[in-house]
Coordinates of C-alpha atoms in Angstrom, one line a residue:
M1 CA -29.2 20.5 -43.6
S2 CA -26.8 23.0 -42.1
R3 CA -23.7 21.8 -40.3
I4 CA -23.7 21.4 -36.5
K5 CA -20.0 20.6 -35.9
R6 CA -17.7 23.6 -35.3
T7 CA -14.6 23.9 -37.4
N8 CA -11.1 23.7 -36.1
H9 CA -10.8 27.4 -36.8
E10 CA -13.9 28.2 -34.8
L11 CA -12.7 26.1 -31.9
K12 CA -9.3 27.8 -31.9
A13 CA -10.9 31.2 -31.9
D14 CA -12.4 30.5 -28.5
R15 CA -9.1 29.3 -27.0
P16 CA -6.4 31.5 -25.4
T17 CA -3.1 31.9 -27.2
K18 CA 0.3 30.8 -25.7
D19 CA 0.9 34.4 -24.7
E20 CA -2.6 34.9 -23.1
I21 CA -2.4 31.6 -21.1
K22 CA 0.3 33.1 -19.0
F23 CA -2.2 35.5 -17.5
I24 CA -4.9 33.0 -16.8
D25 CA -5.1 31.6 -13.3
R26 CA -4.5 27.9 -13.1
L27 CA -6.4 25.6 -10.8
P28 CA -4.8 24.4 -7.5
I29 CA -4.4 20.9 -9.0
Y30 CA -1.0 19.4 -9.6
I31 CA 0.1 16.1 -11.1
M32 CA 3.2 14.0 -10.4
L33 CA 4.4 11.3 -12.7
E34 CA 6.8 8.8 -11.2
N35 CA 8.9 6.6 -13.5
I36 CA 6.5 6.6 -16.5
R37 CA 8.0 4.7 -19.4
S38 CA 5.9 5.9 -22.3
V39 CA 6.7 9.3 -23.8
H40 CA 3.2 9.2 -25.4
N41 CA 1.6 8.8 -21.9
V42 CA 3.6 11.8 -20.7
G43 CA 2.5 13.8 -23.7
S44 CA -1.1 12.8 -23.2
V45 CA -1.0 13.9 -19.5
F46 CA 0.4 17.3 -20.6
R47 CA -2.5 17.7 -23.1
T48 CA -5.1 16.6 -20.7
G49 CA -3.6 18.6 -17.8
D50 CA -3.8 21.7 -20.1
G51 CA -7.4 20.9 -20.7
F52 CA -8.4 21.0 -17.0
G53 CA -6.0 23.8 -16.0
V54 CA -3.3 21.9 -14.1
S55 CA -0.9 24.2 -12.2
R56 CA 2.2 22.1 -12.7
I57 CA 3.3 18.6 -13.7
F58 CA 6.1 17.1 -11.7
L59 CA 8.1 14.5 -13.6
S60 CA 10.3 12.2 -11.5
G61 CA 12.7 9.4 -12.0
Y62 CA 13.1 8.3 -15.6
T63 CA 9.9 9.8 -16.8
P64 CA 10.5 11.4 -20.2
C65 CA 10.8 15.3 -20.1
P66 CA 10.2 18.0 -22.7
P67 CA 11.6 19.1 -25.1
R68 CA 11.1 15.9 -27.1
K69 CA 9.7 15.7 -30.6
D70 CA 7.7 12.5 -29.8
L71 CA 6.3 14.0 -26.6
K72 CA 5.3 17.2 -28.4
K73 CA 3.5 15.2 -31.0
T74 CA 1.1 13.7 -28.4
A75 CA 1.0 16.9 -26.2
L76 CA 0.1 19.0 -29.3
G77 CA 2.0 21.9 -27.8
A78 CA 0.7 21.7 -24.3
D79 CA 4.3 20.9 -23.2
E80 CA 5.1 24.5 -24.1
V81 CA 2.4 26.1 -21.9
V82 CA 2.0 23.8 -18.9
P83 CA 4.6 24.4 -16.2
W84 CA 6.6 21.4 -15.3
S85 CA 9.6 20.4 -13.2
H86 CA 11.8 17.3 -13.1
Y87 CA 13.2 15.7 -10.0
E88 CA 15.5 12.6 -10.0
N89 CA 14.1 11.5 -6.7
S90 CA 10.3 11.3 -6.2
I91 CA 10.7 11.9 -2.4
D92 CA 12.1 15.3 -3.2
V93 CA 8.8 16.2 -4.9
I94 CA 6.9 15.1 -1.8
D95 CA 9.1 17.2 0.4
Y96 CA 8.4 20.2 -1.9
L97 CA 4.7 19.5 -1.9
E98 CA 4.6 19.4 1.9
E99 CA 6.6 22.6 2.1
Q100 CA 4.1 24.3 -0.2
K101 CA 1.1 22.9 1.7
I102 CA 0.0 20.9 -1.3
S103 CA -1.8 17.7 -0.3
P104 CA -0.3 14.7 -2.1
I105 CA -2.6 11.8 -3.0
V106 CA -1.3 8.6 -4.5
I107 CA -3.6 7.2 -7.2
E108 CA -2.8 3.5 -6.8
Q109 CA -4.5 0.3 -5.7
T110 CA -3.1 -0.3 -2.3
I111 CA -4.3 -1.9 0.9
H112 CA -5.1 1.7 2.1
S113 CA -6.8 3.1 -1.1
V114 CA -10.4 4.2 -1.1
P115 CA -12.5 4.9 -4.2
L116 CA -11.7 8.4 -5.7
Y117 CA -15.4 9.4 -5.6
E118 CA -15.5 8.7 -1.8
I119 CA -12.4 10.6 -0.8
D120 CA -12.6 14.2 0.5
F121 CA -9.5 16.0 -0.6
K122 CA -8.4 19.6 0.1
Y123 CA -7.0 22.0 -2.4
P124 CA -4.3 22.5 -3.4
V125 CA -3.9 18.9 -4.2
C126 CA -1.3 16.8 -6.2
F127 CA -2.3 13.5 -7.7
I128 CA 0.5 11.0 -8.0
F129 CA 0.6 8.4 -10.8
G130 CA 3.2 5.7 -11.2
N131 CA 4.8 3.4 -13.7
E132 CA 2.5 1.7 -16.2
V133 CA 3.3 -1.8 -14.9
T134 CA 4.5 -1.4 -11.4
G135 CA 2.7 1.7 -10.2
V136 CA 4.3 4.1 -7.7
T137 CA 7.3 2.9 -5.8
E138 CA 6.8 1.3 -2.5
V139 CA 8.8 4.0 -0.8
L140 CA 6.6 6.7 -2.2
A141 CA 3.4 4.7 -1.4
K142 CA 4.6 4.4 2.2
R143 CA 5.5 8.1 2.5
V144 CA 2.2 9.5 1.2
K145 CA -0.7 8.9 3.6
T146 CA -3.7 9.3 1.3
H147 CA -4.3 6.7 -1.4
A148 CA -7.2 6.7 -3.8
E149 CA -8.2 4.5 -6.8
V150 CA -10.5 4.7 -9.8
A151 CA -13.1 2.0 -9.5
M152 CA -12.9 -0.7 -12.1
E153 CA -16.1 -2.6 -13.0
G154 CA -14.8 -4.8 -15.8
V155 CA -12.3 -7.6 -16.1
K156 CA -9.3 -5.3 -16.3
Q157 CA -7.8 -4.1 -13.0
S158 CA -6.6 -0.7 -14.1
L159 CA -6.8 2.1 -16.7
N160 CA -3.9 3.4 -18.8
V161 CA -2.0 6.0 -16.7
A162 CA -2.8 8.9 -19.0
V163 CA -6.5 8.0 -19.1
C164 CA -6.5 7.6 -15.3
A165 CA -4.9 11.1 -15.0
G166 CA -7.7 12.5 -17.1
V167 CA -10.4 10.9 -15.0
V168 CA -8.9 12.1 -11.8
G169 CA -8.1 15.6 -13.1
Y170 CA -11.5 16.2 -14.4
E171 CA -13.1 14.9 -11.2
A172 CA -10.9 17.4 -9.3
L173 CA -12.0 20.2 -11.7
R174 CA -15.6 19.2 -11.3
R175 CA -15.4 19.4 -7.5
Y176 CA -13.4 22.6 -7.5
S177 CA -16.0 24.2 -9.8
F178 CA -18.8 23.3 -7.4
K179 CA -16.9 24.8 -4.4
K180 CA -16.8 28.3 -6.0

């Protein structure tokens, strides 16, 4: 029986290089991470964001920032190609997003949140994820008008933040692809 799985070499041959990626248009999808504790979650968001073509990742508060060896290990080099910025104050990011006409959406279980699959969002859009335990800060939740959540059918009330960013990011990619 001949093999059906592609080799790592074959997979890499289809991917752009670090130099080529600079000339590829990114999607009008942004991510903001507020006060994320785990460097591994941040690295995972970089890797996943690279996968769906995120335009930029905004890191705020005490969220770990590149360059870091432990972040790079999880990001597998995506931290070198995905544009990112760090802001001490998360509200400064919201001010920037509003100036740039990028719609912020908090991904959080709030009294105002609606299921992600039922929300109609406009591009460009920035999805905001908060701390692994406490979520986004109350001040940020109050500042951003649109709140969405990923539906949970099991006994657990939430997903890991990096997994959630992947679910949301790929849903945004899917919708954007259909709009073309």
